[in-house]
Amino acid sequence: MRRIRIAPSILSADFAVLGTELASIASADWVHVDVMDGRFVPNITIGPLVVEAVRRSTPLPMDVHLMIVEPERYVQDFARAGAATIGVHVETCPHLHRTITQIREAGARASVVLNPSTPASAVEPVLGDVDQVLVMTVNPGFGGQKFIASMLGKIETLRRWIDERGLDVALEVDGGIGPETIALTARAGADVFVAGNAVFGARDRGEAIAALRRAANLQGAAEAR
Ligand code: DX5
Ligand code: ZN
């Protein structure tokens, strides 16, 4: 059975009490941090300063998702701020292999991210050089959007390539993930699940994380039978 990881996205947290919000998700595996620049995506969120504050507020590894143009200009800053994983969109990286190398040399795990309209084949040449592939299941920019079901085929394709080649690459999904869609994406082959609203919209975050974990694991167990 694949190891399931739950990564709540602080985009849906209350930034006025970020420390308390982070304490409420202590049972999660990672914390997902959405960085937006108002250019690659319409929204503007946070920078290295807040990432550094998050690092001081939680022992959870930080999964930093860069939705910014020219991400290579900021890789070093986010690594220094404490990112365990740095994700860059392939749509923003004409020299993707170089940027992946840069992330690893900075001491972080390298993740490559695909917009819904970008095919799996866009990461195929670098699959052996990354630690993670993130399949966006909404168009990036905002929390609380509807899951795009046609992404399931892309997840299946990537899972097949990873397994056939015996690669140690995590397969993450992000956008519209809740108890139902986590089961669908787990069945398709994902093993890391970002959830914003499904966690921070719940009164009991621990219970919300446990429910997501159960739904993902049930799927995995069904698979193993
Ligand atoms: C969307 C972000 C997501 C977002 C997910 O651009 O990358 O991480 O916070 O939020 P939900 O789970 O509410 O769709
Ligand atoms: Zn994200």
Short mmCIF file of C-alpha atoms and ligand atoms in Angstrom, two decimals:
data_model
loop_
_atom_site.label_atom_id
_atom_site.label_comp_id
_atom_site.label_asym_id
_atom_site.label_seq_id
_atom_site.Cartn_x
_atom_site.Cartn_y
_atom_site.Cartn_z
CA MET A 1 0.00 0.00 0.00
CA ARG A 2 1.27 3.45 -0.91
CA ARG A 3 2.06 5.84 1.91
CA ILE A 4 -0.59 8.56 2.01
CA ARG A 5 0.37 12.14 2.88
CA ILE A 6 -2.07 14.93 3.73
CA ALA A 7 -0.88 18.51 3.13
CA PRO A 8 -3.34 21.20 4.29
CA SER A 9 -3.06 24.45 2.33
CA ILE A 10 -2.78 27.53 4.52
CA LEU A 11 -4.38 29.59 1.75
CA SER A 12 -7.69 28.76 3.46
CA ALA A 13 -6.39 29.53 6.99
CA ASP A 14 -6.96 32.71 9.00
CA PHE A 15 -3.69 34.64 8.55
CA ALA A 16 -4.47 36.84 11.56
CA VAL A 17 -3.90 33.80 13.79
CA LEU A 18 -1.58 31.73 11.62
CA GLY A 19 0.29 30.17 14.55
CA THR A 20 -2.95 28.83 16.06
CA GLU A 21 -4.10 27.62 12.65
CA LEU A 22 -0.84 25.73 12.16
CA ALA A 23 -1.14 24.15 15.62
CA SER A 24 -4.61 22.88 14.64
CA ILE A 25 -3.19 20.78 11.78
CA ALA A 26 -0.45 19.05 13.80
CA SER A 27 -1.74 15.62 12.71
CA ALA A 28 -1.08 16.38 9.03
CA ASP A 29 2.08 15.23 7.21
CA TRP A 30 3.14 18.42 5.46
CA VAL A 31 1.94 22.02 5.27
CA HIS A 32 1.25 23.33 1.76
CA VAL A 33 2.15 26.97 1.10
CA ASP A 34 0.73 28.73 -1.97
CA VAL A 35 2.90 31.54 -3.33
CA MET A 36 1.17 33.71 -5.98
CA ASP A 37 2.50 36.76 -7.79
CA GLY A 38 -0.50 38.37 -9.51
CA ARG A 39 1.11 37.59 -12.87
CA PHE A 40 1.20 33.84 -13.47
CA VAL A 41 -2.07 33.69 -11.54
CA PRO A 42 -4.49 36.55 -10.82
CA ASN A 43 -4.09 36.41 -7.04
CA ILE A 44 -1.26 37.70 -4.80
CA THR A 45 -0.46 35.85 -1.59
CA ILE A 46 2.74 35.47 0.38
CA GLY A 47 6.52 35.56 0.07
CA PRO A 48 9.64 34.16 1.79
CA LEU A 49 9.05 36.28 4.91
CA VAL A 50 5.83 34.44 5.76
CA VAL A 51 7.32 31.08 4.75
CA GLU A 52 10.06 31.70 7.30
CA ALA A 53 7.44 32.53 9.94
CA VAL A 54 5.58 29.30 9.13
CA ARG A 55 8.79 27.36 9.60
CA ARG A 56 9.17 28.77 13.11
CA SER A 57 5.51 27.94 13.93
CA THR A 58 5.31 24.26 12.95
CA PRO A 59 7.60 21.22 12.79
CA LEU A 60 5.74 19.98 9.66
CA PRO A 61 7.81 19.98 6.43
CA MET A 62 6.78 22.82 4.12
CA ASP A 63 5.60 22.01 0.60
CA VAL A 64 5.99 25.36 -1.18
CA HIS A 65 3.99 25.77 -4.40
CA LEU A 66 5.35 28.62 -6.53
CA MET A 67 2.71 30.11 -8.83
CA ILE A 68 5.03 32.87 -10.04
CA VAL A 69 6.78 33.81 -13.27
CA GLU A 70 10.56 33.30 -13.38
CA PRO A 71 10.57 31.08 -10.28
CA GLU A 72 14.33 30.51 -10.68
CA ARG A 73 14.85 34.03 -9.30
CA TYR A 74 13.35 33.03 -5.95
CA VAL A 75 14.30 29.37 -5.45
CA GLN A 76 17.23 30.31 -3.21
CA ASP A 77 15.11 32.61 -1.04
CA PHE A 78 12.43 29.99 -0.42
CA ALA A 79 15.00 27.29 0.29
CA ARG A 80 16.68 29.59 2.81
CA ALA A 81 13.27 30.34 4.35
CA GLY A 82 12.95 26.63 5.14
CA ALA A 83 11.01 25.01 2.28
CA ALA A 84 11.43 21.20 2.30
CA THR A 85 9.88 20.95 -1.17
CA ILE A 86 9.80 23.62 -3.86
CA GLY A 87 7.30 23.21 -6.69
CA VAL A 88 7.58 25.09 -9.99
CA HIS A 89 5.02 25.16 -12.79
CA VAL A 90 6.34 23.73 -16.06
CA GLU A 91 4.46 26.56 -17.81
CA THR A 92 6.83 29.07 -16.15
CA CYS A 93 10.09 27.17 -16.81
CA PRO A 94 11.59 27.21 -20.32
CA HIS A 95 14.70 25.58 -18.80
CA LEU A 96 12.90 23.11 -16.57
CA HIS A 97 15.81 20.71 -16.08
CA ARG A 98 18.05 23.59 -15.01
CA THR A 99 15.48 24.87 -12.51
CA ILE A 100 15.01 21.37 -11.04
CA THR A 101 18.78 21.09 -10.58
CA GLN A 102 18.82 24.52 -8.95
CA ILE A 103 16.14 23.46 -6.43
CA ARG A 104 18.05 20.32 -5.48
CA GLU A 105 21.34 22.18 -5.19
CA ALA A 106 19.58 24.58 -2.81
CA GLY A 107 18.85 21.54 -0.62
CA ALA A 108 15.10 21.16 -1.28
CA ARG A 109 13.02 18.41 -2.88
CA ALA A 110 12.15 19.33 -6.47
CA SER A 111 8.50 19.25 -7.52
CA VAL A 112 7.15 20.01 -11.00
CA VAL A 113 3.58 21.25 -11.34
CA LEU A 114 1.15 20.84 -14.25
CA ASN A 115 -1.79 23.14 -14.97
CA PRO A 116 -5.00 21.33 -15.97
CA SER A 117 -4.40 22.14 -19.66
CA THR A 118 -0.79 20.89 -19.64
CA PRO A 119 -0.33 17.24 -20.62
CA ALA A 120 1.58 14.62 -18.60
CA SER A 121 4.08 14.43 -21.47
CA ALA A 122 5.42 17.87 -20.47
CA VAL A 123 7.22 16.30 -17.46
CA GLU A 124 8.04 12.93 -19.03
CA PRO A 125 11.64 13.90 -20.02
CA VAL A 126 12.49 14.97 -16.44
CA LEU A 127 10.55 12.34 -14.50
CA GLY A 128 13.78 10.66 -13.40
CA ASP A 129 15.18 13.97 -12.11
CA VAL A 130 12.38 15.09 -9.77
CA ASP A 131 11.13 14.16 -6.31
CA GLN A 132 7.50 14.98 -6.98
CA VAL A 133 4.95 15.74 -9.68
CA LEU A 134 1.95 17.88 -8.75
CA VAL A 135 -1.16 17.56 -10.91
CA MET A 136 -3.38 20.62 -10.50
CA THR A 137 -7.01 19.51 -10.28
CA VAL A 138 -8.24 23.13 -10.51
CA ASN A 139 -6.85 26.15 -12.35
CA PRO A 140 -4.40 27.67 -9.86
CA GLY A 141 -5.12 30.98 -8.18
CA PHE A 142 -7.80 30.46 -5.56
CA GLY A 143 -8.96 28.02 -2.91
CA GLY A 144 -12.43 26.51 -2.84
CA GLN A 145 -12.79 25.70 -6.56
CA LYS A 146 -14.45 22.66 -8.08
CA PHE A 147 -12.37 19.53 -8.77
CA ILE A 148 -11.82 18.87 -12.51
CA ALA A 149 -12.60 15.17 -12.97
CA SER A 150 -10.92 14.91 -16.37
CA MET A 151 -7.55 15.15 -14.55
CA LEU A 152 -7.91 11.53 -13.35
CA GLY A 153 -6.54 10.16 -16.63
CA LYS A 154 -3.42 12.32 -16.29
CA ILE A 155 -2.86 11.01 -12.75
CA GLU A 156 -3.21 7.40 -14.00
CA THR A 157 -0.70 8.01 -16.79
CA LEU A 158 1.88 9.50 -14.43
CA ARG A 159 1.38 6.68 -11.88
CA ARG A 160 1.97 4.15 -14.66
CA TRP A 161 5.19 5.85 -15.81
CA ILE A 162 6.51 6.18 -12.23
CA ASP A 163 5.83 2.51 -11.44
CA GLU A 164 7.07 1.14 -14.76
CA ARG A 165 10.37 2.96 -14.28
CA GLY A 166 10.61 2.09 -10.59
CA LEU A 167 11.01 5.77 -9.67
CA ASP A 168 10.78 7.23 -6.17
CA VAL A 169 8.56 10.16 -7.20
CA ALA A 170 5.62 11.38 -5.11
CA LEU A 171 2.42 12.11 -7.05
CA GLU A 172 0.51 15.01 -5.57
CA VAL A 173 -2.90 16.50 -6.35
CA ASP A 174 -4.08 20.02 -5.49
CA GLY A 175 -7.47 21.67 -5.85
CA GLY A 176 -10.99 20.69 -4.83
CA ILE A 177 -9.78 17.76 -2.74
CA GLY A 178 -12.31 16.52 -0.15
CA PRO A 179 -13.48 13.14 1.17
CA GLU A 180 -14.96 12.10 -2.20
CA THR A 181 -12.35 13.43 -4.60
CA ILE A 182 -9.49 12.15 -2.43
CA ALA A 183 -10.82 8.62 -2.97
CA LEU A 184 -10.99 9.13 -6.74
CA THR A 185 -7.47 10.56 -6.98
CA ALA A 186 -6.03 7.92 -4.62
CA ARG A 187 -7.53 5.22 -6.85
CA ALA A 188 -5.98 6.91 -9.90
CA GLY A 189 -2.56 6.74 -8.19
CA ALA A 190 -1.96 9.95 -6.22
CA ASP A 191 -0.25 9.68 -2.84
CA VAL A 192 0.05 13.29 -1.62
CA PHE A 193 -3.13 15.30 -1.16
CA VAL A 194 -3.37 19.07 -0.74
CA ALA A 195 -6.58 20.25 0.93
CA GLY A 196 -7.47 23.85 1.76
CA ASN A 197 -11.16 24.25 2.39
CA ALA A 198 -11.72 20.62 3.34
CA VAL A 199 -9.40 21.11 6.34
CA PHE A 200 -9.54 24.79 7.32
CA GLY A 201 -13.28 25.03 6.58
CA ALA A 202 -13.91 22.35 9.22
CA ARG A 203 -14.41 23.16 12.90
CA ASP A 204 -12.35 20.13 13.96
CA ARG A 205 -9.23 20.09 11.77
CA GLY A 206 -7.88 16.89 13.34
CA GLU A 207 -11.10 15.09 12.44
CA ALA A 208 -11.09 16.55 8.92
CA ILE A 209 -7.52 15.32 8.36
CA ALA A 210 -8.41 11.88 9.78
CA ALA A 211 -11.47 11.64 7.50
CA LEU A 212 -9.36 12.47 4.44
CA ARG A 213 -6.73 9.94 5.48
CA ARG A 214 -9.41 7.25 5.96
CA ALA A 215 -10.96 7.92 2.55
CA ALA A 216 -7.55 7.78 0.81
CA ASN A 217 -6.42 4.67 2.68
CA LEU A 218 -9.70 2.80 2.12
CA GLN A 219 -9.07 3.29 -1.55
CA GLY A 220 -5.50 2.02 -1.25
CA ALA A 221 -6.64 -1.02 0.73
CA ALA A 222 -9.29 -1.83 -1.88
CA GLU A 223 -6.55 -1.62 -4.46
CA ALA A 224 -4.29 -4.11 -2.64
CA ARG A 225 -7.05 -6.76 -2.45
C1 DX5 B 1 -4.90 26.75 -5.76
C2 DX5 B 1 -3.91 26.35 -4.71
C3 DX5 B 1 -4.40 25.30 -3.80
C4 DX5 B 1 -5.59 25.70 -2.95
C5 DX5 B 1 -6.41 24.47 -2.69
O1 DX5 B 1 -4.30 27.64 -6.64
O2 DX5 B 1 -2.74 25.84 -5.34
O3 DX5 B 1 -3.36 24.79 -2.97
O4 DX5 B 1 -5.24 26.29 -1.73
O5 DX5 B 1 -7.58 24.84 -2.03
P1 DX5 B 1 -8.86 23.87 -2.02
O6 DX5 B 1 -8.45 22.58 -1.38
O7 DX5 B 1 -9.85 24.62 -1.18
O8 DX5 B 1 -9.30 23.68 -3.44
ZN ZN B 2 -1.23 24.77 -4.09
#
